[in-house]
PDB file of C-alpha atoms in Angstrom:
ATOM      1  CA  UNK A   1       6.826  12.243   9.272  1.00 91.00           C
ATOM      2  CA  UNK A   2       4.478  10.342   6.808  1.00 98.00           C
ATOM      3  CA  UNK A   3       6.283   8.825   4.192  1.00 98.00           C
ATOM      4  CA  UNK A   4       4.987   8.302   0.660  1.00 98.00           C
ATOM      5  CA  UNK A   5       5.232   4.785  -1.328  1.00 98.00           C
ATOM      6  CA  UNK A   6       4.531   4.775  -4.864  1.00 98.00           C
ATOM      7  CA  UNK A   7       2.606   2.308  -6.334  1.00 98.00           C
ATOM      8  CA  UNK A   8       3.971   1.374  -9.979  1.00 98.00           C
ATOM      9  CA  UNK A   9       1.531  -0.924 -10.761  1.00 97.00           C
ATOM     10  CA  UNK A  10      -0.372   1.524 -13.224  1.00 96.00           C
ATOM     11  CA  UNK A  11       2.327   1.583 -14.828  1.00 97.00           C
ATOM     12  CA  UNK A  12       2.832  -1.758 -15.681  1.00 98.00           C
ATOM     13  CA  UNK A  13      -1.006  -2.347 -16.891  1.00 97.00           C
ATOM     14  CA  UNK A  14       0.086   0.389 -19.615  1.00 96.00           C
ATOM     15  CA  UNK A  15       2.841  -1.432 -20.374  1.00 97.00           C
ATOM     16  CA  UNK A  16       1.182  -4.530 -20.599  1.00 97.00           C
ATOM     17  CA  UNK A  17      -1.599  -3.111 -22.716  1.00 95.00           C
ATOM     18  CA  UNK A  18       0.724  -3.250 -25.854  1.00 93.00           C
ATOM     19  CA  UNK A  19       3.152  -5.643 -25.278  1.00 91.00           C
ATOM     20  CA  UNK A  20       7.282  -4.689 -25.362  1.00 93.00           C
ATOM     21  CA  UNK A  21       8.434  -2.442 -22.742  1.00 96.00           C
ATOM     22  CA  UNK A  22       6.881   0.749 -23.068  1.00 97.00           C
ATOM     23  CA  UNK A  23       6.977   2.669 -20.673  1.00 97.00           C
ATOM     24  CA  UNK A  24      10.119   1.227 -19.236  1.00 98.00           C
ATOM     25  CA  UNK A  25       8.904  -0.120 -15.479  1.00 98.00           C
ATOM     26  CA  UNK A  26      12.390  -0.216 -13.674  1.00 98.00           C
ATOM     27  CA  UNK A  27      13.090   2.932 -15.471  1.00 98.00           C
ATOM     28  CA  UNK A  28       9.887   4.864 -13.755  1.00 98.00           C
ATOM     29  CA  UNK A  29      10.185   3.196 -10.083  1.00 98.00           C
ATOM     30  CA  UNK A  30      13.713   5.157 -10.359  1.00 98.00           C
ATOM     31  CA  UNK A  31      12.431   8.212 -11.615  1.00 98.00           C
ATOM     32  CA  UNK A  32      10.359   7.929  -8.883  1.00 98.00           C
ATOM     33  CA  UNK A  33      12.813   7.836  -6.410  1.00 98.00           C
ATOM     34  CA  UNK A  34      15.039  10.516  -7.804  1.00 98.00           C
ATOM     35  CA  UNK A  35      12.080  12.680  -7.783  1.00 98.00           C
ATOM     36  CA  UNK A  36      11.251  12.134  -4.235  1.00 98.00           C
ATOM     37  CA  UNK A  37       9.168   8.982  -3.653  1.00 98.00           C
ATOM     38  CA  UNK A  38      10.044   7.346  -0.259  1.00 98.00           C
ATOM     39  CA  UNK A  39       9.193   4.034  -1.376  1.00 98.00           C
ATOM     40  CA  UNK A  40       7.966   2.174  -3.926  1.00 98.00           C
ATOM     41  CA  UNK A  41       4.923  -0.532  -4.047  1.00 98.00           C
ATOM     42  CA  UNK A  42       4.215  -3.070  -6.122  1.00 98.00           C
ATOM     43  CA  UNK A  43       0.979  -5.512  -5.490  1.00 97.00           C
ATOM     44  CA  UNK A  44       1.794  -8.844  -8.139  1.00 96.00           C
ATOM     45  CA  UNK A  45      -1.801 -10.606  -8.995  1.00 92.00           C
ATOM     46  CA  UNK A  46      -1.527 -14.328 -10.267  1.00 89.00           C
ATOM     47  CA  UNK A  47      -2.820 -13.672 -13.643  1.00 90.00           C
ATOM     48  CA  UNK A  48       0.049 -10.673 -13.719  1.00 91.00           C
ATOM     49  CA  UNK A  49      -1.979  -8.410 -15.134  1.00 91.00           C
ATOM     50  CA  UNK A  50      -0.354  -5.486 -14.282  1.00 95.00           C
ATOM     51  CA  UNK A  51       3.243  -6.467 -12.007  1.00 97.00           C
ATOM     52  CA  UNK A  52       4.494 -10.005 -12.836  1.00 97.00           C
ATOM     53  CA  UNK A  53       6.599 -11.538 -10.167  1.00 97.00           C
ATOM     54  CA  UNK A  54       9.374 -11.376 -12.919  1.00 97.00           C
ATOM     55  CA  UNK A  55       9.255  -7.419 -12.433  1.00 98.00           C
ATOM     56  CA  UNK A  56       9.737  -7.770  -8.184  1.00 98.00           C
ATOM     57  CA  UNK A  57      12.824 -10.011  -9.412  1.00 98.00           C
ATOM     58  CA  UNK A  58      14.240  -7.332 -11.141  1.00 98.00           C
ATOM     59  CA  UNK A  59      13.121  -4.226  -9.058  1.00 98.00           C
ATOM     60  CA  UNK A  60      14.702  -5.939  -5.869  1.00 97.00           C
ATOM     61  CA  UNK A  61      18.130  -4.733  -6.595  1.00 97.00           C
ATOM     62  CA  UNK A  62      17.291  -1.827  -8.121  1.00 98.00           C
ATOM     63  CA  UNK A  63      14.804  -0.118  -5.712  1.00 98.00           C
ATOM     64  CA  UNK A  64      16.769   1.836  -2.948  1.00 98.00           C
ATOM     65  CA  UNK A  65      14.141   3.147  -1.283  1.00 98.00           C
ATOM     66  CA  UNK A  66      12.117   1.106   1.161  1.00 98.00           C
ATOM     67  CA  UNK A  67      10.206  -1.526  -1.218  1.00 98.00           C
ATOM     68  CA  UNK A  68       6.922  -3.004  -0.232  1.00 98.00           C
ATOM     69  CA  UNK A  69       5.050  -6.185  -1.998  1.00 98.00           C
ATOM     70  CA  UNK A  70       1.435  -6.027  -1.534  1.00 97.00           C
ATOM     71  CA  UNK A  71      -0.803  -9.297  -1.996  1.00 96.00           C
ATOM     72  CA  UNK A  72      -2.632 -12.170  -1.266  1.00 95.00           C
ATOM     73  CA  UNK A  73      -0.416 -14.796   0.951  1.00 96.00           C
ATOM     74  CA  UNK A  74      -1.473 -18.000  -1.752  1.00 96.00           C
ATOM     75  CA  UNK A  75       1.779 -19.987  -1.792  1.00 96.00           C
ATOM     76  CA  UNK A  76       3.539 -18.158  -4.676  1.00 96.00           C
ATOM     77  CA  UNK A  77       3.255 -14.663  -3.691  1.00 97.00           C
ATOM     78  CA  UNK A  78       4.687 -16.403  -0.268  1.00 98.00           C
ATOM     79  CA  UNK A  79       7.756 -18.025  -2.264  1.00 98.00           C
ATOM     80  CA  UNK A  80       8.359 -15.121  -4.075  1.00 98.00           C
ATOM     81  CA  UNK A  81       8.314 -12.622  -1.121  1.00 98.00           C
ATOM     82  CA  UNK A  82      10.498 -15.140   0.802  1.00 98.00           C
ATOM     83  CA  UNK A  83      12.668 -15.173  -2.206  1.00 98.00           C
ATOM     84  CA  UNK A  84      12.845 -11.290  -2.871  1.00 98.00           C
ATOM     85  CA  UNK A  85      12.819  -9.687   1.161  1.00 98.00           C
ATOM     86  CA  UNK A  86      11.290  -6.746   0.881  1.00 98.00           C
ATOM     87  CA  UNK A  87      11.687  -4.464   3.880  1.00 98.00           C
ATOM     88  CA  UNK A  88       7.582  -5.051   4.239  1.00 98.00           C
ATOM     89  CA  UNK A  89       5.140  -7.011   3.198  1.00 98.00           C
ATOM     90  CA  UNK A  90       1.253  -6.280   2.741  1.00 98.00           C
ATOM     91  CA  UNK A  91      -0.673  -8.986   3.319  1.00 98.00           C
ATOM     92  CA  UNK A  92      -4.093  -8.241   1.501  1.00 96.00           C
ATOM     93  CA  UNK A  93      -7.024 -10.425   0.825  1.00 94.00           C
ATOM     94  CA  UNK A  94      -8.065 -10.467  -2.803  1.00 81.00           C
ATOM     95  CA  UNK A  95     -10.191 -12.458  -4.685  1.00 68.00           C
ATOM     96  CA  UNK A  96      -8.701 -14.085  -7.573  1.00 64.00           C
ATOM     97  CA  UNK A  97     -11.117 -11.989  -9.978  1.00 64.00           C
ATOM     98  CA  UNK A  98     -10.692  -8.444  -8.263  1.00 61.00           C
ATOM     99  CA  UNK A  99     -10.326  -5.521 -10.483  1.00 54.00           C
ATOM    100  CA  UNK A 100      -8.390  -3.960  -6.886  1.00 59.00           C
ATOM    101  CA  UNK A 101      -8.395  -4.224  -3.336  1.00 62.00           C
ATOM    102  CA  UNK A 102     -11.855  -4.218  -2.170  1.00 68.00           C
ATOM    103  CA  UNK A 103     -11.989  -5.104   1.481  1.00 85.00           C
ATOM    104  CA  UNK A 104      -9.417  -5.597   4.804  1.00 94.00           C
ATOM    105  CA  UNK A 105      -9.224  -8.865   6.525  1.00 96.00           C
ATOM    106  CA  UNK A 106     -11.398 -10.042   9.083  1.00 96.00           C
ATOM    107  CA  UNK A 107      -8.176 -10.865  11.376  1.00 97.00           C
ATOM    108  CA  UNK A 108     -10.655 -12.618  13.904  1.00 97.00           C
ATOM    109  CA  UNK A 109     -11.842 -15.522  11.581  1.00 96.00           C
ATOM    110  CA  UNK A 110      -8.196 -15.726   9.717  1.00 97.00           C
ATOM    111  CA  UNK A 111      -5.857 -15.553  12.717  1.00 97.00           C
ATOM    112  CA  UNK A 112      -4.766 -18.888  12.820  1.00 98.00           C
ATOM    113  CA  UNK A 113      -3.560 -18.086   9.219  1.00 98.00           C
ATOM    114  CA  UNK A 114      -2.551 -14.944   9.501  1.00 98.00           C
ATOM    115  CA  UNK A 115      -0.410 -15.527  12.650  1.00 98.00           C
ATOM    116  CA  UNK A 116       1.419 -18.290  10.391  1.00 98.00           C
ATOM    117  CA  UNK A 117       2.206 -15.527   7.672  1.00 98.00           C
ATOM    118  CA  UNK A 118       3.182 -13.016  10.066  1.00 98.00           C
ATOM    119  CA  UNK A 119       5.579 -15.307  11.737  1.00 98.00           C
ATOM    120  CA  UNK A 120       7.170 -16.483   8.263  1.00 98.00           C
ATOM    121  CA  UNK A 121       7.892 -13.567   7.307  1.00 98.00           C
ATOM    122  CA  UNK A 122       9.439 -12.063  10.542  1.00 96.00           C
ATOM    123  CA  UNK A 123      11.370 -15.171  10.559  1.00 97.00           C
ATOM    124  CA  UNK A 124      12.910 -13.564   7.719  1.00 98.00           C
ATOM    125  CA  UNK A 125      13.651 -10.592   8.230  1.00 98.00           C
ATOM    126  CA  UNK A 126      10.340  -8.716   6.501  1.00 98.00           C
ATOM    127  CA  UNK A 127       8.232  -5.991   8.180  1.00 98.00           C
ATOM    128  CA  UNK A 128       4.406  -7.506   7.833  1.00 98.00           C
ATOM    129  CA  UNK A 129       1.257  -5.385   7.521  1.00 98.00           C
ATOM    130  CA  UNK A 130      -1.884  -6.385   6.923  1.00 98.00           C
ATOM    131  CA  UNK A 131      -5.189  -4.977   5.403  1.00 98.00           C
ATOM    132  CA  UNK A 132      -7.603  -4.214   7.196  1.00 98.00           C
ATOM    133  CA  UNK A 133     -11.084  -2.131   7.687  1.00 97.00           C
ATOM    134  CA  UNK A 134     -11.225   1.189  10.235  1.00 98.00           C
ATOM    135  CA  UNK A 135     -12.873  -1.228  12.858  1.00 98.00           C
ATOM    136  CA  UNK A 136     -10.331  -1.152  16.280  1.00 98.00           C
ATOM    137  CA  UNK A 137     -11.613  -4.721  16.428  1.00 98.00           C
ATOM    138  CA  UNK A 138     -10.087  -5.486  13.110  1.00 98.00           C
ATOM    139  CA  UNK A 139      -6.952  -3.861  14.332  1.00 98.00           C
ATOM    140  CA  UNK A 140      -6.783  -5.408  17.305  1.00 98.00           C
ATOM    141  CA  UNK A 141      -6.921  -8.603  16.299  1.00 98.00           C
ATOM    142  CA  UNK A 142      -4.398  -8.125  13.496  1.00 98.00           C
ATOM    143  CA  UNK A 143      -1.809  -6.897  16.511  1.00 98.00           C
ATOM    144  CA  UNK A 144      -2.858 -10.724  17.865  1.00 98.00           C
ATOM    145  CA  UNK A 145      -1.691 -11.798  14.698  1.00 98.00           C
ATOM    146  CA  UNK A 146       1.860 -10.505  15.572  1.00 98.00           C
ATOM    147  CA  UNK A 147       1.942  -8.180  12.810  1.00 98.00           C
ATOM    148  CA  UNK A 148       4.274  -4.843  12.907  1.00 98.00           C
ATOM    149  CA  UNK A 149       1.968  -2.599  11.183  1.00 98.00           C
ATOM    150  CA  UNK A 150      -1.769  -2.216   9.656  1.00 98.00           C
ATOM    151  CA  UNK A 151      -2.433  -0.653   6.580  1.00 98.00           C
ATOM    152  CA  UNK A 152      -6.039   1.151   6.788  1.00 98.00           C
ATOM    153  CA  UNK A 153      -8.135   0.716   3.460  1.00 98.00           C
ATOM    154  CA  UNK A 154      -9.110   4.149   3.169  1.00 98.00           C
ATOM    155  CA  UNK A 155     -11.706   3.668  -0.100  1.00 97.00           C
ATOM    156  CA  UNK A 156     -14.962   4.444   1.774  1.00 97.00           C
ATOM    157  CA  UNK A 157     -13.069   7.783   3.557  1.00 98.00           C
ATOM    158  CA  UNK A 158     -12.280   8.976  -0.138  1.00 98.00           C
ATOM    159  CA  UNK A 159     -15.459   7.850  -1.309  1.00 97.00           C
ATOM    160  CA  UNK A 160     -17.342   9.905   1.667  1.00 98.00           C
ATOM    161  CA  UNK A 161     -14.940  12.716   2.138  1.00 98.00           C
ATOM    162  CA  UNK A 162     -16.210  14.966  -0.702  1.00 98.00           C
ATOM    163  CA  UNK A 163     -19.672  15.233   1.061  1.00 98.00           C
ATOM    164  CA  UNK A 164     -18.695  15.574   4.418  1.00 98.00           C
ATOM    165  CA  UNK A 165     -15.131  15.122   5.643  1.00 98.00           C
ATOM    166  CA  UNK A 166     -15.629  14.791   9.341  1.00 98.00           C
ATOM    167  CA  UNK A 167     -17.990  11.924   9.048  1.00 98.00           C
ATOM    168  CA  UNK A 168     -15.124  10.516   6.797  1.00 98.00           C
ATOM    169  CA  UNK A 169     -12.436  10.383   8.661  1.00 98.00           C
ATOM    170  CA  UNK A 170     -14.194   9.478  11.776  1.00 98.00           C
ATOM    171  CA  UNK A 171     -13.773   5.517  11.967  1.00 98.00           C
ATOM    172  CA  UNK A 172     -10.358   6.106  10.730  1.00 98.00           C
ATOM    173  CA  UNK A 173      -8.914   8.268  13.782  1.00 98.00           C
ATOM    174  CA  UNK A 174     -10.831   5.357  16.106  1.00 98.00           C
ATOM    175  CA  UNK A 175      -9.091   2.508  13.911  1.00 98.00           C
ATOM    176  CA  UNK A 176      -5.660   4.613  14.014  1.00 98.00           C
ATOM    177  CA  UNK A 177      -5.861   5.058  17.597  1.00 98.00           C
ATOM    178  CA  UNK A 178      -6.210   1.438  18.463  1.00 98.00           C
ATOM    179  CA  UNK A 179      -3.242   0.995  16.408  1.00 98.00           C
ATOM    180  CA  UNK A 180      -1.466   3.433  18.311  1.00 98.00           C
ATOM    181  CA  UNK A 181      -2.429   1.845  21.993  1.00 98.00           C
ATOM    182  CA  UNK A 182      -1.488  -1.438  20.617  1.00 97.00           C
ATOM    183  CA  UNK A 183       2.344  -0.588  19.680  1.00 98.00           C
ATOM    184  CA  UNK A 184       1.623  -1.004  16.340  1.00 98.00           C
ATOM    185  CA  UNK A 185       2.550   1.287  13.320  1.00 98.00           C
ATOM    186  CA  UNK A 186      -0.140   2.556  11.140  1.00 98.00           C
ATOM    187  CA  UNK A 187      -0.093   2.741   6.957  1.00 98.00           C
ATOM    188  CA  UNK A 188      -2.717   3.751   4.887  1.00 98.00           C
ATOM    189  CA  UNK A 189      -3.907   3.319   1.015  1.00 97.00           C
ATOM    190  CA  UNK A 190      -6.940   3.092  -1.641  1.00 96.00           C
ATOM    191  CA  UNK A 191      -7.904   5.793  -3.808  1.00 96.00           C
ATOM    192  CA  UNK A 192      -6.182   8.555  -1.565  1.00 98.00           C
ATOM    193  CA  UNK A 193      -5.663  11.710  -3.510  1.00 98.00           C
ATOM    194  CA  UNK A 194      -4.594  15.398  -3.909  1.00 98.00           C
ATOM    195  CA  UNK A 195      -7.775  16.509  -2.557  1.00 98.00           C
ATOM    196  CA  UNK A 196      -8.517  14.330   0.317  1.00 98.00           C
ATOM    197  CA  UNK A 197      -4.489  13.433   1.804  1.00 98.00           C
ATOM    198  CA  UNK A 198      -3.921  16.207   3.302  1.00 98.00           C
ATOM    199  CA  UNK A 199      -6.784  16.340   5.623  1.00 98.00           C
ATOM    200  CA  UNK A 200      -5.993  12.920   6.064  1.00 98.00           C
ATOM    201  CA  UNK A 201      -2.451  13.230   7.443  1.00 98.00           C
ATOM    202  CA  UNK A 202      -3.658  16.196   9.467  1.00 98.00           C
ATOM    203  CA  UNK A 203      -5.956  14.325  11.184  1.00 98.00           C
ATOM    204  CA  UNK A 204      -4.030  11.169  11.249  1.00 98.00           C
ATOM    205  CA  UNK A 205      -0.581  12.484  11.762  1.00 98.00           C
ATOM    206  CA  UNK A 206       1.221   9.195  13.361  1.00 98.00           C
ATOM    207  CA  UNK A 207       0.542   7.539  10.026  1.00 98.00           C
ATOM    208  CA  UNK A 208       4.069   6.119   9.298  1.00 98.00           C
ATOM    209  CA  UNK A 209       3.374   5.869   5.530  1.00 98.00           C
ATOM    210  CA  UNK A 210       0.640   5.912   2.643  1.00 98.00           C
ATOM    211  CA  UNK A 211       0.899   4.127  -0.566  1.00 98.00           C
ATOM    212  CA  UNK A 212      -0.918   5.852  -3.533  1.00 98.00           C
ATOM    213  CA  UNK A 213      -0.833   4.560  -7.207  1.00 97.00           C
ATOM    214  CA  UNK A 214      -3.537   5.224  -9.496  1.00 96.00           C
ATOM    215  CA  UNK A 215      -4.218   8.686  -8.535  1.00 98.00           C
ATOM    216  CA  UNK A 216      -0.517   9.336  -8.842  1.00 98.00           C
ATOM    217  CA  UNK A 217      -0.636   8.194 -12.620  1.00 97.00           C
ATOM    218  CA  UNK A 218      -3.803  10.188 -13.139  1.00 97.00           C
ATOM    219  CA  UNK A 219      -2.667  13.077 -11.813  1.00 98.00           C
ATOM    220  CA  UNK A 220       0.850  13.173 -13.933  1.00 98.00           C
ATOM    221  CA  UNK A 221      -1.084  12.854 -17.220  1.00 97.00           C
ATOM    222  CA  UNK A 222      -1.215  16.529 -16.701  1.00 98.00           C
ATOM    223  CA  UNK A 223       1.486  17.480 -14.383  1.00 98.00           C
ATOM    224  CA  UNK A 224       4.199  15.133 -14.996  1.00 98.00           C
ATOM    225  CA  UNK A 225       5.556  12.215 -12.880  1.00 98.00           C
ATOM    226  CA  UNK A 226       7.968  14.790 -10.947  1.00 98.00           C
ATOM    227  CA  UNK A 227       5.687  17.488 -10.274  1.00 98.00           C
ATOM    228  CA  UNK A 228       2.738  15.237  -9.142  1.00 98.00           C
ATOM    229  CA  UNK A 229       5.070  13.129  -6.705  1.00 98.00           C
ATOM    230  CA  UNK A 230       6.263  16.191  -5.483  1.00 98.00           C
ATOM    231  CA  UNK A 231       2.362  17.656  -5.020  1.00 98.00           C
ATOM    232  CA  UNK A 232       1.754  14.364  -2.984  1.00 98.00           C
ATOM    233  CA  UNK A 233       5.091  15.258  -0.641  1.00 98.00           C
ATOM    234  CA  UNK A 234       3.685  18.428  -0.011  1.00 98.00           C
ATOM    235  CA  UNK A 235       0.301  16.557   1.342  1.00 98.00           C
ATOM    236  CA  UNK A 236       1.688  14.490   3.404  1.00 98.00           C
ATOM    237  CA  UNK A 237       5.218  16.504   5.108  1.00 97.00           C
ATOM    238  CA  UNK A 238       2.992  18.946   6.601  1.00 96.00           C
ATOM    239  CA  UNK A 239       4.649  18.709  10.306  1.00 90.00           C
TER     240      UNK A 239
END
């Protein structure tokens, strides 16, 4: 069964926005989990514009769910990953200056490098995944890297499903079945969403788990935080 990580990092760039601690951050990740979240994500930037690496410090202990840091490998994010052990780490490549995630890795020019994190981590006790595109060449050279999972930026399936779903999903079944025949297990995230998940997970149904953050802060502008992470279980615990 799919399992669904929230991403609190909206959260934290409302917060942020006025200074003081309003909304309360480790207050919502466990509001979060009591109302059904299966995890919770949180994707620190250097310029801590939303998450600051003080926040993993103090969500470590309190998360009981499975907790996954997101980010860019630079030395910090290493030390403070090393420092924190999630049960997973996301390794994702982005710029300095990006307003989000905006591409996967190209795990044939940065193996070398990737291989390094991978092993690091694993050293350590931390599930890796990395980023990538829906290309099975992608994939299959982030399995060389001797990671445990991928994590399939799904932007340009929500970005095409509206028009035409099929076409959509397409690469992603081809990308998620190279995952499968190489052992490894399969996460997916970017701008997923009550109207395109649950064709998603239908299609995709080995996915082991699917992060989702700014939708899920959209959405409970009008819903609530509990009923909008319980309309999100309902998209993906269809089996």
């Amino acid at each position: 069964m799919t399992r669904l990580s929230v991403n609190i990092n909206k959260i934290a760039t409302i917060r942020n926005a006025r200074g003081g601690n309003m909304p309360d951050l480790l207050k919502a990740a466990a509001d979060c989990e009591r109302f059904g979240a299966e995890g919770i994500t949180v994707h620190p930037r250097p310029d801590e514009r939303h998450i600051r690496y003080e926040d993993v410090r103090m969500l470590k202990p309190l998360v009981t769910t499975e907790f996954n840091i997101e980010g860019n490998p630079i030395p910090s994010f290493v030390e403070l990953v090393l420092a924190n052990k999630p049960h997973q780490v996301t390794l994702v490549p982005d710029a300095h200056n990006a307003i989000t995630s905006n591409a996967g890795w190209d795990t044939l020019t940065h193996r070398h490098f990737l291989s390094e994190m991978c092993a690091e981590f694993k050293r350590n006790g931390i599930r890796t995944s990395i980023f990538v595109d829906p290309d099975p060449k992608m994939v299959k050279g982030a399995y060389l890297c001797g990671c445990d999972r991928v994590e399939l930026y799904t932007e340009s399936y929500a970005r095409m499903f509206p028009a035409d779903p099929a076409s959509a999903i397409a690469p992603f079944i081809r990308a998620a079945e190279a995952a499968r025949d190489c052992g490894l297990g399969l996460n997916a995230g970017h701008d997923l969403n009550l109207e395109n998940l649950e064709y998603y997970i239908r299609n995709i149904p080995w996915t082991d788990e699917v992060s989702i953050g700014h939708a899920i802060i959209c959405d409970a502008l009008y819903m609530g935080l509990e009923r909008t992470i319980q309309a999100y279980l309902s998209k993906v615990h269809i089996f």
